[in-house]
C-alpha positions as a LaTeX table, in Angstrom:
\begin{tabular}{lrrr}
\hline
Residue & $x$ (\AA) & $y$ (\AA) & $z$ (\AA) \\
\hline
Ile1 & 39.98 & 0.46 & 13.35 \\
Ser2 & 37.36 & 1.58 & 10.84 \\
Phe3 & 34.62 & 4.17 & 11.23 \\
Glu4 & 32.43 & 6.63 & 9.38 \\
Glu5 & 32.40 & 10.29 & 10.24 \\
Gln6 & 30.60 & 13.38 & 9.05 \\
Ile7 & 32.48 & 16.64 & 8.62 \\
Gly8 & 30.11 & 19.40 & 7.63 \\
Glu9 & 28.02 & 18.12 & 4.71 \\
Arg10 & 30.54 & 15.44 & 3.73 \\
Trp11 & 30.88 & 11.85 & 4.92 \\
Phe12 & 34.11 & 9.87 & 5.12 \\
Asp13 & 35.01 & 6.25 & 5.70 \\
Thr14 & 38.22 & 6.22 & 7.73 \\
Thr15 & 40.41 & 3.23 & 8.46 \\
Ile16 & 43.48 & 3.37 & 10.73 \\
Tyr17 & 46.14 & 0.69 & 10.28 \\
Ser18 & 49.04 & $-0.11$ & 12.58 \\
Ile19 & 52.24 & $-0.74$ & 10.64 \\
Asn20 & 54.58 & $-2.92$ & 12.67 \\
Asp21 & 58.23 & $-3.82$ & 12.24 \\
Ala22 & 59.56 & $-7.41$ & 12.13 \\
Glu23 & 59.46 & $-7.72$ & 15.96 \\
Gly24 & 55.86 & $-6.53$ & 16.14 \\
Asn25 & 56.59 & $-3.04$ & 17.41 \\
Arg26 & 54.43 & $-0.25$ & 16.04 \\
Glu27 & 56.56 & 1.62 & 13.61 \\
Gln28 & 53.98 & 3.79 & 11.86 \\
Val29 & 50.26 & 4.46 & 11.68 \\
Gly30 & 48.50 & 4.47 & 8.33 \\
Ile31 & 45.26 & 6.42 & 7.89 \\
Phe32 & 43.12 & 5.90 & 4.81 \\
Arg33 & 40.04 & 8.00 & 4.22 \\
His34 & 37.62 & 8.09 & 1.30 \\
Asp35 & 34.72 & 10.36 & 0.64 \\
Ile36 & 31.47 & 8.39 & 0.87 \\
Thr37 & 29.09 & 11.36 & 0.69 \\
Arg38 & 27.37 & 10.13 & $-2.49$ \\
Leu39 & 27.01 & 6.66 & $-0.99$ \\
Lys40 & 25.51 & 8.09 & 2.22 \\
Asn41 & 23.09 & 10.25 & 0.23 \\
Ala42 & 22.02 & 7.22 & $-1.80$ \\
Glu43 & 21.62 & 5.25 & 1.43 \\
Arg44 & 19.35 & 7.95 & 2.89 \\
Glu45 & 17.28 & 8.04 & $-0.31$ \\
Leu46 & 16.96 & 4.26 & $-0.24$ \\
Leu47 & 15.87 & 4.29 & 3.41 \\
Ala48 & 13.28 & 7.00 & 2.70 \\
Ala49 & 11.96 & 5.04 & $-0.31$ \\
Asn50 & 11.79 & 1.89 & 1.80 \\
Glu51 & 9.81 & 3.71 & 4.50 \\
Gln52 & 7.38 & 4.97 & 1.84 \\
Leu53 & 6.99 & 1.43 & 0.50 \\
Val54 & 6.22 & 0.09 & 3.97 \\
Val55 & 3.52 & 2.76 & 4.40 \\
Glu56 & 2.13 & 2.05 & 0.91 \\
Lys57 & 2.13 & $-1.71$ & 1.55 \\
Glu58 & 0.12 & $-1.18$ & 4.74 \\
Arg59 & $-2.31$ & 1.11 & 2.92 \\
Leu60 & $-2.75$ & $-1.43$ & 0.12 \\
Ser61 & $-3.26$ & $-4.26$ & 2.61 \\
Phe62 & $-6.30$ & $-2.33$ & 3.93 \\
Phe63 & $-7.75$ & $-2.17$ & 0.41 \\
Ala64 & $-7.03$ & $-5.84$ & $-0.24$ \\
Ala65 & $-8.65$ & $-6.78$ & 3.09 \\
Ala66 & $-11.70$ & $-4.66$ & 2.22 \\
Leu67 & $-12.03$ & $-6.26$ & $-1.22$ \\
Asp68 & $-11.51$ & $-9.77$ & 0.14 \\
Asn69 & $-14.17$ & $-9.29$ & 2.82 \\
Met70 & $-16.89$ & $-7.91$ & 0.52 \\
Arg71 & $-20.08$ & $-9.91$ & 0.06 \\
Asp72 & $-19.98$ & $-9.03$ & $-3.65$ \\
Cys73 & $-17.60$ & $-10.49$ & $-6.20$ \\
Ala74 & $-14.86$ & $-8.06$ & $-7.27$ \\
Val75 & $-12.65$ & $-8.36$ & $-10.34$ \\
Ile76 & $-9.92$ & $-5.99$ & $-11.51$ \\
Thr77 & $-8.87$ & $-6.11$ & $-15.15$ \\
Lys78 & $-6.32$ & $-4.52$ & $-17.42$ \\
Ser79 & $-7.48$ & $-2.22$ & $-20.21$ \\
Met80 & $-8.61$ & $-4.99$ & $-22.56$ \\
Gly81 & $-10.33$ & $-7.18$ & $-19.99$ \\
Gln82 & $-7.49$ & $-9.44$ & $-18.85$ \\
Ile83 & $-8.13$ & $-10.33$ & $-15.22$ \\
Ile84 & $-5.40$ & $-9.40$ & $-12.74$ \\
Tyr85 & $-7.30$ & $-9.77$ & $-9.45$ \\
Val86 & $-10.33$ & $-11.58$ & $-8.07$ \\
Asn87 & $-11.50$ & $-11.38$ & $-4.46$ \\
Glu88 & $-12.30$ & $-14.27$ & $-2.13$ \\
Thr89 & $-16.06$ & $-13.99$ & $-2.73$ \\
Phe90 & $-15.51$ & $-14.35$ & $-6.46$ \\
Lys91 & $-13.40$ & $-17.49$ & $-5.94$ \\
Lys92 & $-16.10$ & $-19.07$ & $-3.77$ \\
Arg93 & $-18.99$ & $-18.03$ & $-5.98$ \\
Phe94 & $-17.39$ & $-19.09$ & $-9.27$ \\
Met95 & $-15.55$ & $-22.07$ & $-7.69$ \\
Leu96 & $-12.30$ & $-20.96$ & $-9.31$ \\
Gln97 & $-8.86$ & $-20.17$ & $-7.94$ \\
Thr98 & $-6.88$ & $-17.05$ & $-8.77$ \\
Glu99 & $-4.49$ & $-18.98$ & $-11.01$ \\
Asp100 & $-7.50$ & $-20.32$ & $-12.97$ \\
Val101 & $-8.57$ & $-16.82$ & $-14.06$ \\
Val102 & $-5.58$ & $-14.44$ & $-13.93$ \\
Glu103 & $-4.70$ & $-13.22$ & $-17.45$ \\
Lys104 & $-7.89$ & $-14.71$ & $-18.88$ \\
Lys105 & $-10.40$ & $-12.34$ & $-20.39$ \\
Leu106 & $-13.44$ & $-11.47$ & $-18.31$ \\
Lys107 & $-15.70$ & $-12.43$ & $-21.22$ \\
Asp108 & $-14.41$ & $-16.02$ & $-20.85$ \\
Leu109 & $-16.37$ & $-16.24$ & $-17.57$ \\
Ala110 & $-19.65$ & $-15.32$ & $-19.25$ \\
His111 & $-22.37$ & $-17.90$ & $-19.79$ \\
Asp112 & $-23.44$ & $-18.49$ & $-23.39$ \\
Glu113 & $-26.72$ & $-16.63$ & $-22.71$ \\
Asn114 & $-24.93$ & $-13.50$ & $-21.41$ \\
Gln115 & $-25.96$ & $-10.25$ & $-23.16$ \\
Phe116 & $-23.70$ & $-7.83$ & $-21.23$ \\
Glu117 & $-21.03$ & $-6.70$ & $-23.72$ \\
Leu118 & $-17.49$ & $-7.51$ & $-22.56$ \\
Gly119 & $-15.71$ & $-7.81$ & $-25.89$ \\
Asp120 & $-12.73$ & $-5.72$ & $-26.93$ \\
Thr121 & $-15.00$ & $-2.89$ & $-28.15$ \\
Phe122 & $-16.37$ & $-2.50$ & $-24.61$ \\
Phe123 & $-12.91$ & $-1.65$ & $-23.30$ \\
Phe124 & $-11.71$ & 0.22 & $-26.37$ \\
Asp125 & $-14.76$ & 2.52 & $-26.63$ \\
Tyr126 & $-15.27$ & 3.02 & $-22.90$ \\
Arg127 & $-16.70$ & 6.40 & $-21.89$ \\
Asp128 & $-16.41$ & 8.04 & $-18.46$ \\
Ser129 & $-19.72$ & 6.87 & $-16.99$ \\
Asp130 & $-20.09$ & 3.73 & $-14.90$ \\
Arg131 & $-21.69$ & 0.82 & $-16.68$ \\
Gln132 & $-24.27$ & $-1.45$ & $-15.13$ \\
Gly133 & $-26.23$ & $-4.38$ & $-16.35$ \\
Leu134 & $-27.13$ & $-8.02$ & $-15.99$ \\
Phe135 & $-24.19$ & $-10.37$ & $-16.33$ \\
Leu136 & $-24.76$ & $-14.09$ & $-16.74$ \\
Gly137 & $-21.60$ & $-15.76$ & $-15.50$ \\
Lys138 & $-20.73$ & $-19.42$ & $-15.30$ \\
Asn139 & $-18.96$ & $-21.21$ & $-12.51$ \\
Ser140 & $-16.31$ & $-23.91$ & $-12.94$ \\
Tyr141 & $-19.08$ & $-26.44$ & $-13.69$ \\
Gly142 & $-20.74$ & $-24.24$ & $-16.32$ \\
Val143 & $-23.72$ & $-23.43$ & $-14.09$ \\
Lys144 & $-25.31$ & $-20.07$ & $-14.96$ \\
Ile145 & $-24.96$ & $-17.35$ & $-12.28$ \\
Pro146 & $-27.16$ & $-14.24$ & $-12.79$ \\
Leu147 & $-25.40$ & $-11.16$ & $-11.36$ \\
Ile148 & $-25.86$ & $-7.41$ & $-11.46$ \\
Val149 & $-22.56$ & $-5.93$ & $-12.62$ \\
Thr150 & $-21.20$ & $-2.43$ & $-12.13$ \\
Cys151 & $-18.03$ & $-1.46$ & $-13.97$ \\
Lys152 & $-15.84$ & 1.55 & $-13.37$ \\
Pro153 & $-12.38$ & 2.56 & $-14.59$ \\
Ile154 & $-9.93$ & 2.92 & $-11.69$ \\
Leu155 & $-6.63$ & 3.92 & $-13.35$ \\
Tyr156 & $-5.94$ & 6.15 & $-16.35$ \\
Ser157 & $-3.04$ & 6.89 & $-18.67$ \\
Asn158 & $-3.29$ & 9.75 & $-21.17$ \\
Lys159 & $-6.97$ & 10.15 & $-20.22$ \\
Lys160 & $-7.74$ & 6.56 & $-21.27$ \\
Pro161 & $-8.69$ & 3.87 & $-18.76$ \\
Thr162 & $-5.95$ & 1.31 & $-18.14$ \\
His163 & $-7.64$ & $-0.74$ & $-15.39$ \\
Phe164 & $-11.25$ & $-1.46$ & $-14.47$ \\
Val165 & $-13.03$ & $-2.78$ & $-11.41$ \\
Phe166 & $-16.11$ & $-4.95$ & $-11.83$ \\
Val167 & $-18.42$ & $-5.56$ & $-8.89$ \\
Phe168 & $-20.86$ & $-8.43$ & $-9.31$ \\
Arg169 & $-23.85$ & $-8.54$ & $-6.96$ \\
Glu170 & $-26.27$ & $-11.42$ & $-6.64$ \\
Lys171 & $-29.42$ & $-10.74$ & $-8.66$ \\
Met172 & $-32.49$ & $-10.92$ & $-6.44$ \\
Ser173 & $-35.52$ & $-12.42$ & $-8.16$ \\
\hline
\end{tabular}
């Protein structure tokens, strides 16, 4: 028989063994107990962390659903413009799959005629205000796509932006 029990603030794992003689008669009973308080505390911490992760995953799924159901193209980049996320509208509009653009630089999606600055200096010298402008993108066939772009930092480290969101809206003539 094996069981866990709590005595005050401490937890123990207890196992009771039957010690039999050669004929199978119970001769003695052995009881082994070890303190598992630290293990139980770690288990409770792990369960609490897991519950927090489940809540956070649900919260993030709402944001992902919102981004994926936008009519505008959305792109999230790292601090120097490497793409880490594109929404469904972006994939349809640019005729590209996520794996085609993840870790590429956003400037690689610009048409040759694009004047909106997306080089390294854009990310390095970024100030706190949102940036807007005309972005001339190109789809997988190289066709020019005129879009109004709005850029905003979304995460910071040491007061410097580490991630940006770009929202591209169709330019109306």
